[in-house]
XYZ file of C-alpha atoms in Angstrom:
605
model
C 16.681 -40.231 21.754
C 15.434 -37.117 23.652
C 12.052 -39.236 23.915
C 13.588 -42.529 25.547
C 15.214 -40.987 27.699
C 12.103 -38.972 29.239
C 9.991 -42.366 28.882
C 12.712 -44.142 30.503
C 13.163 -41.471 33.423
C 9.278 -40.004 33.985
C 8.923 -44.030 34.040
C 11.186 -44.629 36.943
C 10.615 -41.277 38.974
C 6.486 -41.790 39.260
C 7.340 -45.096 40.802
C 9.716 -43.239 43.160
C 7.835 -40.321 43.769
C 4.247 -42.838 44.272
C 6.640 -45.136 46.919
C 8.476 -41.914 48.834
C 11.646 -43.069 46.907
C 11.490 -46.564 48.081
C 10.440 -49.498 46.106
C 9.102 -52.084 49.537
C 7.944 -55.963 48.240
C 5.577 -56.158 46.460
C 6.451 -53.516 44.144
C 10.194 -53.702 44.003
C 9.648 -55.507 40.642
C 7.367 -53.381 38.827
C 9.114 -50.324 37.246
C 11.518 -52.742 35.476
C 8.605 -55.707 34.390
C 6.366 -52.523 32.735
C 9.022 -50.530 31.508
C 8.807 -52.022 27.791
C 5.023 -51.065 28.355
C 5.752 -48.045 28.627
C 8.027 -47.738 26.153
C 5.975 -49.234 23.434
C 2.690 -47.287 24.630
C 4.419 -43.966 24.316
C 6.680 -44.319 21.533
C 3.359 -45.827 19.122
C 1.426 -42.540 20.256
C 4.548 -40.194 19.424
C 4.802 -42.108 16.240
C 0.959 -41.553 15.343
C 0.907 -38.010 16.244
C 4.155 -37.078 14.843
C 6.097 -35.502 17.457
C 9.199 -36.161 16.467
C 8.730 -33.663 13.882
C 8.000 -30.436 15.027
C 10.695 -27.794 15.371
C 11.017 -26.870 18.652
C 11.988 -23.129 17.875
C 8.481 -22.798 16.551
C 6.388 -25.277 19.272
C 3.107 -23.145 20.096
C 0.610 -23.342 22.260
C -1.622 -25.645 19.852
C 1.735 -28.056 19.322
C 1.230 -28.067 23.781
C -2.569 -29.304 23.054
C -1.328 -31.788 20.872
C 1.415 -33.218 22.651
C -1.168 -33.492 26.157
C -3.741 -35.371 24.221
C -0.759 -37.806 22.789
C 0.335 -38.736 25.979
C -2.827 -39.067 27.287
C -4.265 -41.536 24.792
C -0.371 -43.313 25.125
C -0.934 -43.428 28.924
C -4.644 -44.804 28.705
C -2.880 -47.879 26.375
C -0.377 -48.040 28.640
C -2.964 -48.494 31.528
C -4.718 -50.847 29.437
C -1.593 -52.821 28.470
C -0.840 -53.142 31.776
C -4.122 -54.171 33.460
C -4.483 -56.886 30.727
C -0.837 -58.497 31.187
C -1.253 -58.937 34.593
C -4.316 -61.134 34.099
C -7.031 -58.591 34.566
C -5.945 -57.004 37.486
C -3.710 -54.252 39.124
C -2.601 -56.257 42.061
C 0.668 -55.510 43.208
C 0.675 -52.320 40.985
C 0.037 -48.467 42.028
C -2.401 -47.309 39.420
C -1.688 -43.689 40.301
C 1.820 -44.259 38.830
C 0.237 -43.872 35.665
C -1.159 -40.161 36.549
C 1.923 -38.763 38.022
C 3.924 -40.955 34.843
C 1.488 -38.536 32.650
C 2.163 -35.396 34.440
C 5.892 -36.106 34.281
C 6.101 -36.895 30.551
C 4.096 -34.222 29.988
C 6.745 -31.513 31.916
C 9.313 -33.242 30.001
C 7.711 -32.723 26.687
C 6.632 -29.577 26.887
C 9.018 -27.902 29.044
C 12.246 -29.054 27.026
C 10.728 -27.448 24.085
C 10.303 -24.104 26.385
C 13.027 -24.198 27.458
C 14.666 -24.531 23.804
C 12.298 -21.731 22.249
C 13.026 -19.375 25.175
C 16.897 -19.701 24.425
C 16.938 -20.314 20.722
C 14.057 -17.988 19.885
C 12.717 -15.334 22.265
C 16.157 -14.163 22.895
C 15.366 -12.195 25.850
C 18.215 -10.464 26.412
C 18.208 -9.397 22.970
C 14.894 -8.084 23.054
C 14.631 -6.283 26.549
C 18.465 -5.671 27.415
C 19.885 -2.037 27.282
C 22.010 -1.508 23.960
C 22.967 1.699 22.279
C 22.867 -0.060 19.106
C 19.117 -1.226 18.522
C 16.699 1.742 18.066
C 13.791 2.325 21.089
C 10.448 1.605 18.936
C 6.848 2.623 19.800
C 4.170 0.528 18.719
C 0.359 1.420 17.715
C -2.326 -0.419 17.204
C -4.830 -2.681 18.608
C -3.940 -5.586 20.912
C -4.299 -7.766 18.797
C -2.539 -6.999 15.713
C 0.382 -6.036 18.482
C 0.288 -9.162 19.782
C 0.925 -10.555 16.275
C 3.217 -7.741 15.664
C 5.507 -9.154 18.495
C 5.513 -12.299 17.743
C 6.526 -11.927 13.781
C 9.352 -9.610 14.859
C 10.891 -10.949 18.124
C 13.011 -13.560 15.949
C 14.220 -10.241 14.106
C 14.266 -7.815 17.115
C 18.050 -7.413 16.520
C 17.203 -5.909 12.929
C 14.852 -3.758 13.910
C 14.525 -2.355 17.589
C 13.217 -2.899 21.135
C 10.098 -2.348 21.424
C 9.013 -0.124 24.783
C 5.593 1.198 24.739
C 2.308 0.233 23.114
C -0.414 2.225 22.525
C -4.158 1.733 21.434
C -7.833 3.123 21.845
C -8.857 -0.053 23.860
C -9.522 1.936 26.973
C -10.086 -1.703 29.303
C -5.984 -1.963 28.671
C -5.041 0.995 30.431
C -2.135 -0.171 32.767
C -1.768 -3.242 31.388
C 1.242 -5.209 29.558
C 1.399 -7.655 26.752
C 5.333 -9.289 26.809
C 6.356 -7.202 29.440
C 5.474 -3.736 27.338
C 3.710 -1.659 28.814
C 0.024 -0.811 27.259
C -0.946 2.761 27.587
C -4.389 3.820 26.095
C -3.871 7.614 24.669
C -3.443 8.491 20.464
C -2.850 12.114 21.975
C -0.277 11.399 24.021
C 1.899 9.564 21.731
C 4.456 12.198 21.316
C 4.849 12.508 25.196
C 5.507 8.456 24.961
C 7.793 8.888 22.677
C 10.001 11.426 24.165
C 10.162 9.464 27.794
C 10.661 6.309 26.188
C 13.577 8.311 24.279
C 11.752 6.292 20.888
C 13.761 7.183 17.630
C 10.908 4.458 15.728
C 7.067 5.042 15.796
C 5.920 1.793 14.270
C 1.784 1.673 12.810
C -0.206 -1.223 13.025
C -3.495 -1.312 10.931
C -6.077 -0.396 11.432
C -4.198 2.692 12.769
C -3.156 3.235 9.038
C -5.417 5.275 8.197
C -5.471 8.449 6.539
C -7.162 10.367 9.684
C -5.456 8.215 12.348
C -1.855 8.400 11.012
C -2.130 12.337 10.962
C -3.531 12.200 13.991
C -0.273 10.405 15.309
C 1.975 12.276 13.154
C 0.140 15.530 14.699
C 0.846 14.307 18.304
C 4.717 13.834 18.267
C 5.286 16.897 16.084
C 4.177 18.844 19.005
C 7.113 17.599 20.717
C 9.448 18.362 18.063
C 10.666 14.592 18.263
C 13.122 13.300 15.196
C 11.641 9.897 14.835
C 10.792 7.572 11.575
C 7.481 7.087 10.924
C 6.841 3.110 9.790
C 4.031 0.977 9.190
C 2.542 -2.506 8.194
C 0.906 -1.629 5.274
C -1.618 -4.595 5.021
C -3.789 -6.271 7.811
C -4.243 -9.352 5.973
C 0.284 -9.797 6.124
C -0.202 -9.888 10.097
C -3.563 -12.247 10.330
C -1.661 -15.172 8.073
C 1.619 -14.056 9.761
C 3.635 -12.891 7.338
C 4.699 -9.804 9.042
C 8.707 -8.969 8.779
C 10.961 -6.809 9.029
C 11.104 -6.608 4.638
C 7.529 -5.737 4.750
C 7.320 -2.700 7.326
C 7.564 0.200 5.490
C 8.226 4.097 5.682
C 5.033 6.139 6.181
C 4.505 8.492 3.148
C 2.760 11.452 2.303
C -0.203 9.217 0.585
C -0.516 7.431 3.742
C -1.803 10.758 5.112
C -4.053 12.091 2.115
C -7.881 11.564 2.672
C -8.911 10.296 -0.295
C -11.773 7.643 0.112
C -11.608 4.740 -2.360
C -14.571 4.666 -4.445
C -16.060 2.225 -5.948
C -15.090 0.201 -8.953
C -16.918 -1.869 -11.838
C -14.191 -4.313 -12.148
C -16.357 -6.657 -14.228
C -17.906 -3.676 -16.306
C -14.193 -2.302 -17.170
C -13.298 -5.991 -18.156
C -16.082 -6.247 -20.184
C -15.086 -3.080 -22.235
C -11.429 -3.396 -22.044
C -10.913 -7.497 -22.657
C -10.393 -8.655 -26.038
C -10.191 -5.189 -27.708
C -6.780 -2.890 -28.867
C -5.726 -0.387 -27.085
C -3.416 2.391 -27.552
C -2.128 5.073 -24.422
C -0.620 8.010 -25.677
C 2.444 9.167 -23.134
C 2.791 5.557 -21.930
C 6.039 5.814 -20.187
C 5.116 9.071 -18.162
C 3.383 8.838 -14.149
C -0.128 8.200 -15.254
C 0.375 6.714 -18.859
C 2.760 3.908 -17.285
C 0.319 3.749 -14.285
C -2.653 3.018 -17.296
C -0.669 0.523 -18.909
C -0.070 -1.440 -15.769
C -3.763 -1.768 -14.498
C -4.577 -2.010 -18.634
C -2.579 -5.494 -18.825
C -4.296 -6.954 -15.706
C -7.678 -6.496 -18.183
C -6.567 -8.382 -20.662
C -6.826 -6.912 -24.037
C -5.676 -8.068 -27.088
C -3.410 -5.894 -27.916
C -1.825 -2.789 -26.047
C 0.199 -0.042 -28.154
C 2.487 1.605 -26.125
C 3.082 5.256 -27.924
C 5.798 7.684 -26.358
C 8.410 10.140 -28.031
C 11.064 9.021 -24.877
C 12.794 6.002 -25.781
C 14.324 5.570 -22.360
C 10.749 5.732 -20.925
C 9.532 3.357 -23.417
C 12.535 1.001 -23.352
C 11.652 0.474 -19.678
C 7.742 0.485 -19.434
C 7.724 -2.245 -22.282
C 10.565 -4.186 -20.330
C 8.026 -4.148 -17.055
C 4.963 -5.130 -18.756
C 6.754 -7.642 -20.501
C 8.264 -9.085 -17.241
C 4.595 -9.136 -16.126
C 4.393 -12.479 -18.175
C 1.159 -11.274 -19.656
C -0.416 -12.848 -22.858
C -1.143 -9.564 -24.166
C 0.552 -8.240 -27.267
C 2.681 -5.071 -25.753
C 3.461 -3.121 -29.227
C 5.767 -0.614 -28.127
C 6.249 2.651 -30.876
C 8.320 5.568 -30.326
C 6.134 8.359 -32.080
C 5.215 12.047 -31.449
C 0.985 12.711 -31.666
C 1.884 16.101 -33.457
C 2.865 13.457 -36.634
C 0.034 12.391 -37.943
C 2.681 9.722 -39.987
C 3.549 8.370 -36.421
C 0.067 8.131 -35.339
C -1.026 6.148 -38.686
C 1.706 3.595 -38.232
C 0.742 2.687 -34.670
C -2.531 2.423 -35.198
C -1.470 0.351 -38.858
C 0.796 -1.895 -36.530
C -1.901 -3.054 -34.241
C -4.255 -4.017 -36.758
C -6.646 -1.470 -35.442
C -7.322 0.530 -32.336
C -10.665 0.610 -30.634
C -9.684 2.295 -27.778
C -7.460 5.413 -26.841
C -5.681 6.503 -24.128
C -4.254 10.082 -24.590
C -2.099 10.933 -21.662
C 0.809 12.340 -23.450
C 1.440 16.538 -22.742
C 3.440 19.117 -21.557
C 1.972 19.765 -17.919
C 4.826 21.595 -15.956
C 3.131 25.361 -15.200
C 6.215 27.471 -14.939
C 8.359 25.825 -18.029
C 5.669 25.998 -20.526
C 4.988 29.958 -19.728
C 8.491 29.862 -20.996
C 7.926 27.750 -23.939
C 4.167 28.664 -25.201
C 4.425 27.588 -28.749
C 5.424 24.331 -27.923
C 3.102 23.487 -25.040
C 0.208 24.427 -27.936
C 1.454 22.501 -30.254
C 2.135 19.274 -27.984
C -1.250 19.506 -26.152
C -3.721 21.182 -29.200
C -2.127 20.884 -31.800
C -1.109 16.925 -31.011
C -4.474 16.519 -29.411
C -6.627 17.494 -32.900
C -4.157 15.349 -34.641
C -4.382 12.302 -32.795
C -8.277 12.913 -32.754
C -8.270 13.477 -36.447
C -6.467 10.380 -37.530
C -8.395 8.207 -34.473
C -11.754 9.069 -36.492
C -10.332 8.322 -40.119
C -8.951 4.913 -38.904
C -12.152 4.233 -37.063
C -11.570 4.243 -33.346
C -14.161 3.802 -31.290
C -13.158 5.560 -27.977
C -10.714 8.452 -27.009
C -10.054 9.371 -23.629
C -8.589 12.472 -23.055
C -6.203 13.241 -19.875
C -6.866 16.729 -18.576
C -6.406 18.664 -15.399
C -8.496 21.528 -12.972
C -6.018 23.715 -14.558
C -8.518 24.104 -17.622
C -10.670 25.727 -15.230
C -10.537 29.197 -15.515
C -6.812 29.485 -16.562
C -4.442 31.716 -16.117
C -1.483 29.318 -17.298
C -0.556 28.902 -20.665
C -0.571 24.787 -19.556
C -3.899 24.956 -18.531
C -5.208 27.167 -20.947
C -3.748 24.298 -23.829
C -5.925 21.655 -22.095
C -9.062 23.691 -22.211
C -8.365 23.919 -25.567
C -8.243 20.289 -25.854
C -11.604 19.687 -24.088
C -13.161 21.996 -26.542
C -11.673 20.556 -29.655
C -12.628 16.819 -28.813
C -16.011 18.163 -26.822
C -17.166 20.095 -29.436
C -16.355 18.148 -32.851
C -19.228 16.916 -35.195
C -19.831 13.214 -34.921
C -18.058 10.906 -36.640
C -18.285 7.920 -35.211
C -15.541 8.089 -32.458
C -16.714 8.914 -29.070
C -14.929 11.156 -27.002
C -14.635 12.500 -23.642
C -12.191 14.185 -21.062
C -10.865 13.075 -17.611
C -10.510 16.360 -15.772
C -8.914 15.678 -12.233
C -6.490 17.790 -9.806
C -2.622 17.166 -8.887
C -1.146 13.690 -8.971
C 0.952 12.643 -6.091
C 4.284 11.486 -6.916
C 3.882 12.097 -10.330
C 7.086 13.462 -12.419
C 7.222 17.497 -11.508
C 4.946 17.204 -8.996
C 5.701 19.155 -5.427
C 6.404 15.213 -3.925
C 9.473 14.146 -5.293
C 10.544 17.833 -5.676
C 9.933 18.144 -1.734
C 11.620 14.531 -1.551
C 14.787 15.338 -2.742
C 14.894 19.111 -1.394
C 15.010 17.373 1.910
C 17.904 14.703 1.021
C 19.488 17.534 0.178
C 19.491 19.131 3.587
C 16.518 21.618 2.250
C 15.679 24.268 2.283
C 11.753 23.168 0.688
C 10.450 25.695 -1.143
C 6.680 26.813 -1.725
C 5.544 29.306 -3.514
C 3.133 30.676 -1.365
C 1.588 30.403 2.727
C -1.584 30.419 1.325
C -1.753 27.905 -2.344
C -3.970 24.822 -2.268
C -4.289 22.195 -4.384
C -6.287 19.279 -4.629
C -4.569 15.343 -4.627
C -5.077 12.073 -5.878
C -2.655 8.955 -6.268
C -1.491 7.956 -9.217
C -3.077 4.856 -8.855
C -6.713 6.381 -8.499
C -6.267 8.598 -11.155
C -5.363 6.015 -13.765
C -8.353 3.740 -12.727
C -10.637 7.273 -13.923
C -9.439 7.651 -16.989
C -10.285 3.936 -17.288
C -13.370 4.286 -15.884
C -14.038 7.620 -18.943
C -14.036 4.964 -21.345
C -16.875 2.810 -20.047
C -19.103 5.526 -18.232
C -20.946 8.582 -19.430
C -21.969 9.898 -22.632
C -20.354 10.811 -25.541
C -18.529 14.416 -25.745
C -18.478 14.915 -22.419
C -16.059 16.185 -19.982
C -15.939 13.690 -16.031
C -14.999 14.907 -13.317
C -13.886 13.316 -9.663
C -14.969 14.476 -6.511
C -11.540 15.183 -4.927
C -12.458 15.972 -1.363
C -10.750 19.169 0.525
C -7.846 20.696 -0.237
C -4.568 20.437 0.822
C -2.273 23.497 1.802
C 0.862 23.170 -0.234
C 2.796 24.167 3.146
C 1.416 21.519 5.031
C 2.353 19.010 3.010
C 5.734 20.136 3.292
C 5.985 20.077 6.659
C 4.414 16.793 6.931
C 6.983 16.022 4.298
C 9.726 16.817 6.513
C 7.960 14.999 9.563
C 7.869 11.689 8.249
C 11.866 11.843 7.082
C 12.195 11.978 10.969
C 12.818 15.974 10.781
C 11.854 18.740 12.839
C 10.530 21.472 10.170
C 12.282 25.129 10.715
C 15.028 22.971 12.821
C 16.454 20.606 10.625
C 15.029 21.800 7.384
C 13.673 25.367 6.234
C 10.607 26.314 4.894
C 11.150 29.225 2.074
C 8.265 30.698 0.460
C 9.501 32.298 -3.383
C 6.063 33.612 -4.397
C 3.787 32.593 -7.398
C 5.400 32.053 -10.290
C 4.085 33.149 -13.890
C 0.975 31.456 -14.344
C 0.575 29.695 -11.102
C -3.206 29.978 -8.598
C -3.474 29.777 -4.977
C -6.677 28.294 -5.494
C -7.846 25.450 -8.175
C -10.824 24.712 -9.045
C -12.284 21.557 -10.779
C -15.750 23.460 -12.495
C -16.551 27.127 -13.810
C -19.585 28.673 -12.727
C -20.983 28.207 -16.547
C -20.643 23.905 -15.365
C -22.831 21.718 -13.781
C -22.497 18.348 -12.569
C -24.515 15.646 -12.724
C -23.829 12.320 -10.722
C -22.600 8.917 -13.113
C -23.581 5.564 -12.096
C -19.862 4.882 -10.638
C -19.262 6.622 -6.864
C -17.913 10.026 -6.709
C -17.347 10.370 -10.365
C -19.597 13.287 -12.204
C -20.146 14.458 -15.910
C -20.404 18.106 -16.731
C -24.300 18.953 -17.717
C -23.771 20.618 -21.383
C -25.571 23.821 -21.098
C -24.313 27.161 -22.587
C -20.750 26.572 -24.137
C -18.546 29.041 -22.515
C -16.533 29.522 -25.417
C -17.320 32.496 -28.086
C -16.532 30.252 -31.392
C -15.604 26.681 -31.696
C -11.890 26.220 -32.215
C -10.329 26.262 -35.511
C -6.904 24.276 -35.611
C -5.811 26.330 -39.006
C -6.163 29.487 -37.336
C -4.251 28.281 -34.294
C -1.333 27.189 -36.424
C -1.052 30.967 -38.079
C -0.879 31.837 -34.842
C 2.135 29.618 -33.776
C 3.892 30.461 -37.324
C 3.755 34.080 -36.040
C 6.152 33.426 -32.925
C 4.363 35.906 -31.296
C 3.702 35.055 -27.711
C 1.294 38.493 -27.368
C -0.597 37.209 -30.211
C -1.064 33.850 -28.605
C -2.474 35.013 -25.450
C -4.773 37.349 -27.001
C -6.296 33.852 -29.506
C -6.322 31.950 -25.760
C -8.177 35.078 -24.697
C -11.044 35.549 -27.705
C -11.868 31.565 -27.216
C -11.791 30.963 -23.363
C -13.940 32.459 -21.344
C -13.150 33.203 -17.818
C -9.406 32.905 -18.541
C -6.876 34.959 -16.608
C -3.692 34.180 -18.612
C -0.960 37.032 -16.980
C -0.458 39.507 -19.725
C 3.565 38.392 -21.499
């Protein structure tokens, strides 16, 4: 209807507007004879190009191209039609009618879809008016992706805020606006932006997501001592194909801000090793064995044994692999690696295991210098176990989970893993290869400083760290599970890889950037407390001993220890380990750790 009743009018008003709004003999005749030309012309080339089907909430400027070139083909038949039912001639007709009928039908068109996208869909008022309900939001990024940004959200602006400043890097901006918002053209002055725009929302665009940028940003408006959340669009590719919404911006996190570079892959090499073949992970419902299991399914093996002495943790890793709709057989066992019965079955059950993944041990610092014997006999004694039985039911590959708190240790936890290394590193060969992952801290990870410093601050704080001065190095859980993958198909046999984790991170700055990006001031809102070391703990980790060296693998920033001099005085003997734990004496066992590590700076009991 809405299109007759343009056709009709444009029709009518080009004749009036061509004649001054007086229709003098000859043409008094001629808007009424050519109507039905018109009508016919038109409605065929809204017909072909399917006007009458766009949504006019959602017309664009390419839906404007499309609806000019329709009328203009419509008004070319039209002038056609016209010239040809007169006899071949425009006598007694005003050929520019048909211009002005084109501009006309075009304004009508176009401008009543405007005019219902402006109402229906920009929402102006909702977007620019004052209201103490809708948070002030600060957007970075490039013009572009802003743009974009803009555009995805305005239909959602009540849900999420009013947008009042951009800023980006694209110095040729400066002044400008883009919807009204004013463009400014200054990282560093973010937090001053913030603070006169009165901004309670600093929203991140890529490709200002990264690591350096975002604590660049973050570094800016904690000058000010601004409360603000600290949001971003995680993925670039969600605003090109213009999927961005409010359900996909997300909280910045700590990870967003580690500098860790991603390194390169062998996706085709790990598929190769891992497709087809039976698996096993060890600890498969803790932070990196679950993590394993997850990128272990998208490999597709044959079958994956899922071993772990926590049947809640079990229960719900097998329900999400399983909900994965993989064709992979998921065997999940509950079993302890210090039974060698346990470890049979599993490997019985499966038909086999060629490869093993063993990321099950105690790892908490502080609780196992409270419980030494059975940190040993979880970590060693479970380790030479699992190896043990792995070689008698010929398995090919074991992959051992360690930590840079084998290096040098002065932890009872860390000292256990060296113990480990040496054990697999140092056995005859049998036939099963082995090796050890050796990386640093694991964000997020269960009993980690993260999720600690995550819920200290729910809590109203204070956070507490041990010391102004402890490092440590980081990974993501993600990145860590994809080495210990990698250990499997890279490197020799018996030896110990190692990744290159970048700086380190003070433990103290990553609580106050902690409390930054909950939209905190820290020693404000939430309190820093420092308790000292605890029994056990460095200030410093390291990933080598001086007795190391590293060689480079084939795969980007991942390195093997050279075997040179063993740095341990006799090769470790499980039996006399055991006599050691039957004694109960915790003396005793720091004075074995002592006589086979060397280097190790275990704090006298």
């Amino acid at each position: 209807m809405w299109h007759l009743v343009g056709i009709t009018l444009c029709w009518w008003l080009a004749f009036l507007l061509r004649l001054d709004f007086a229709l003098p003999t000859p043409f008094e005749n001629a808007p009424l004879e050519t109507l039905w030309l018109a009508v016919v012309a038109q409605a065929a080339c809204i017909l072909i190009f399917r006007l009458y089907r766009g949504l006019w909430r959602f017309f664009t400027f390419r839906d404007c191209l499309i609806t000019a070139v329709a009328f203009l083909v419509s008004n070319l038949w039209l002038a056609v039609g016209i010239y040809f039912w007169k006899g071949g001639t425009f006598e007694d007709f005003p050929r520019s009618v048909i211009v002005i009928n084109y501009m006309l039908i075009i304004a009508w068109e176009i401008g009543g879809r405007a005019i219902v996208r402006f109402f229906r869909e920009v929402r102006f008022e909702r977007m620019y008016g004052k209201s103490e309900l809708r948070p002030n939001v600060v957007l970075v990024g490039a013009p572009d992706e802003c743009d974009i940004i803009i555009r995805s959200l305005v239909r959602q602006t009540g849900d999420y805020g009013r947008i009042r400043a951009i800023v980006t890097d694209a110095r040729r901006h400066k002044g400008g606006r883009m919807h009204g918002i004013r463009v400014f053209c200054d990282l560093d002055a973010i937090g001053k932006i913030m603070l006169e725009k009165n901004a309670e929302i600093l929203l991140i665009v890529p490709p200002f997501n990264s690591p350096k940028k975002v604590r660049r940003i973050v570094d800016s408006v904690s000058s000010y001592n601004i409360r603000c959340e600290y949001h971003v669009v995680p993925a670039i590719d969600d605003i090109a194909l213009g999927r961005v919404d409010v359900s996909q911006i997300r909280r910045v996190e700590i990870e967003d801000l580690l500098n860790r570079k991603s390194y390169g892959i062998d996706v085709k090499r790990l598929e190769q090793f891992v497709s087809k073949r039976r698996l096993m992970v060890t600890g498969a419902g803790g932070s990196i064995g679950s993590e394993i299991t997850r990128q272990l399914i998208g490999l597709a093996p044959k079958v994956l044994v899922l071993f772990e002495i926590s049947e809640f943790a079990l229960f719900e890793i097998e329900r999400e692999l399983n909900a994965m709709g993989s064709d992979v057989d998921i065997i999940a066992i509950t079993g302890d690696v210090r039974k060698t019965s346990d470890i049979r079955t599993a490997i019985e059950r499966a038909g086999g295991i060629d490869v093993v993944y063993h990321a099950a041990a105690y790892k908490h610092v502080d609780l196992m210098e409270r419980n030494p014997f059975g940190c040993f006999e979880n970590n060693v004694v479970g380790t030479a176990k699992l190896a043990e039985v792995s070689e008698e039911m010929g398995v090919e590959q074991f992959v051992l989970v360690s930590t840079d708190k084998a290096v040098r240790p002065t932890s009872l936890m860390g000292a256990s893993k060296r113990l480990a290394e040496m054990f697999l590193i140092d056995r005859p060969k049998r036939g099963t290869q082995f090796r050890a992952v050796r990386f640093g801290n694991v964000l997020g990870s269960s009993g980690s400083v993260v999720p600690i410093f995550r819920k200290q601050i729910e809590e109203g704080g204070p956070v507490t760290v041990t010391s102004p001065d402890v490092t440590r190095f980081f990974m993501t859980i993600p990145e860590a599970a994809e080495l210990v993958l990698v250990a499997g198909a890279v490197g020799e046999d018996r030896r110990i890889l190692v990744l290159e984790m970048g700086d380190p991170v003070k433990i103290v700055d990553l609580a106050r950037k902690m409390i930054e990006l909950s939209g905190l001031v820290p020693d404000q809102d939430i309190s820093i407390v420092f308790t000292g070391l605890k029994s056990g703990e460095k200030e410093f980790e390291e990933l080598l001993t001086d007795h190391e060296n590293v060689v480079r693998t084939e795969v980007d920033r991942i390195w093997v220890v050279k075997k040179g001099d063993d740095d341990s005085r006799e090769r470790l003997d499980i039996g006399e380990l055991l006599e050691v734990l039957d004694e109960g004496d915790p003396q005793a066992l720091r004075e074995f750790v002592h006589s086979m590590i060397s280097g190790s700076r275990l704090v006298k009991d």
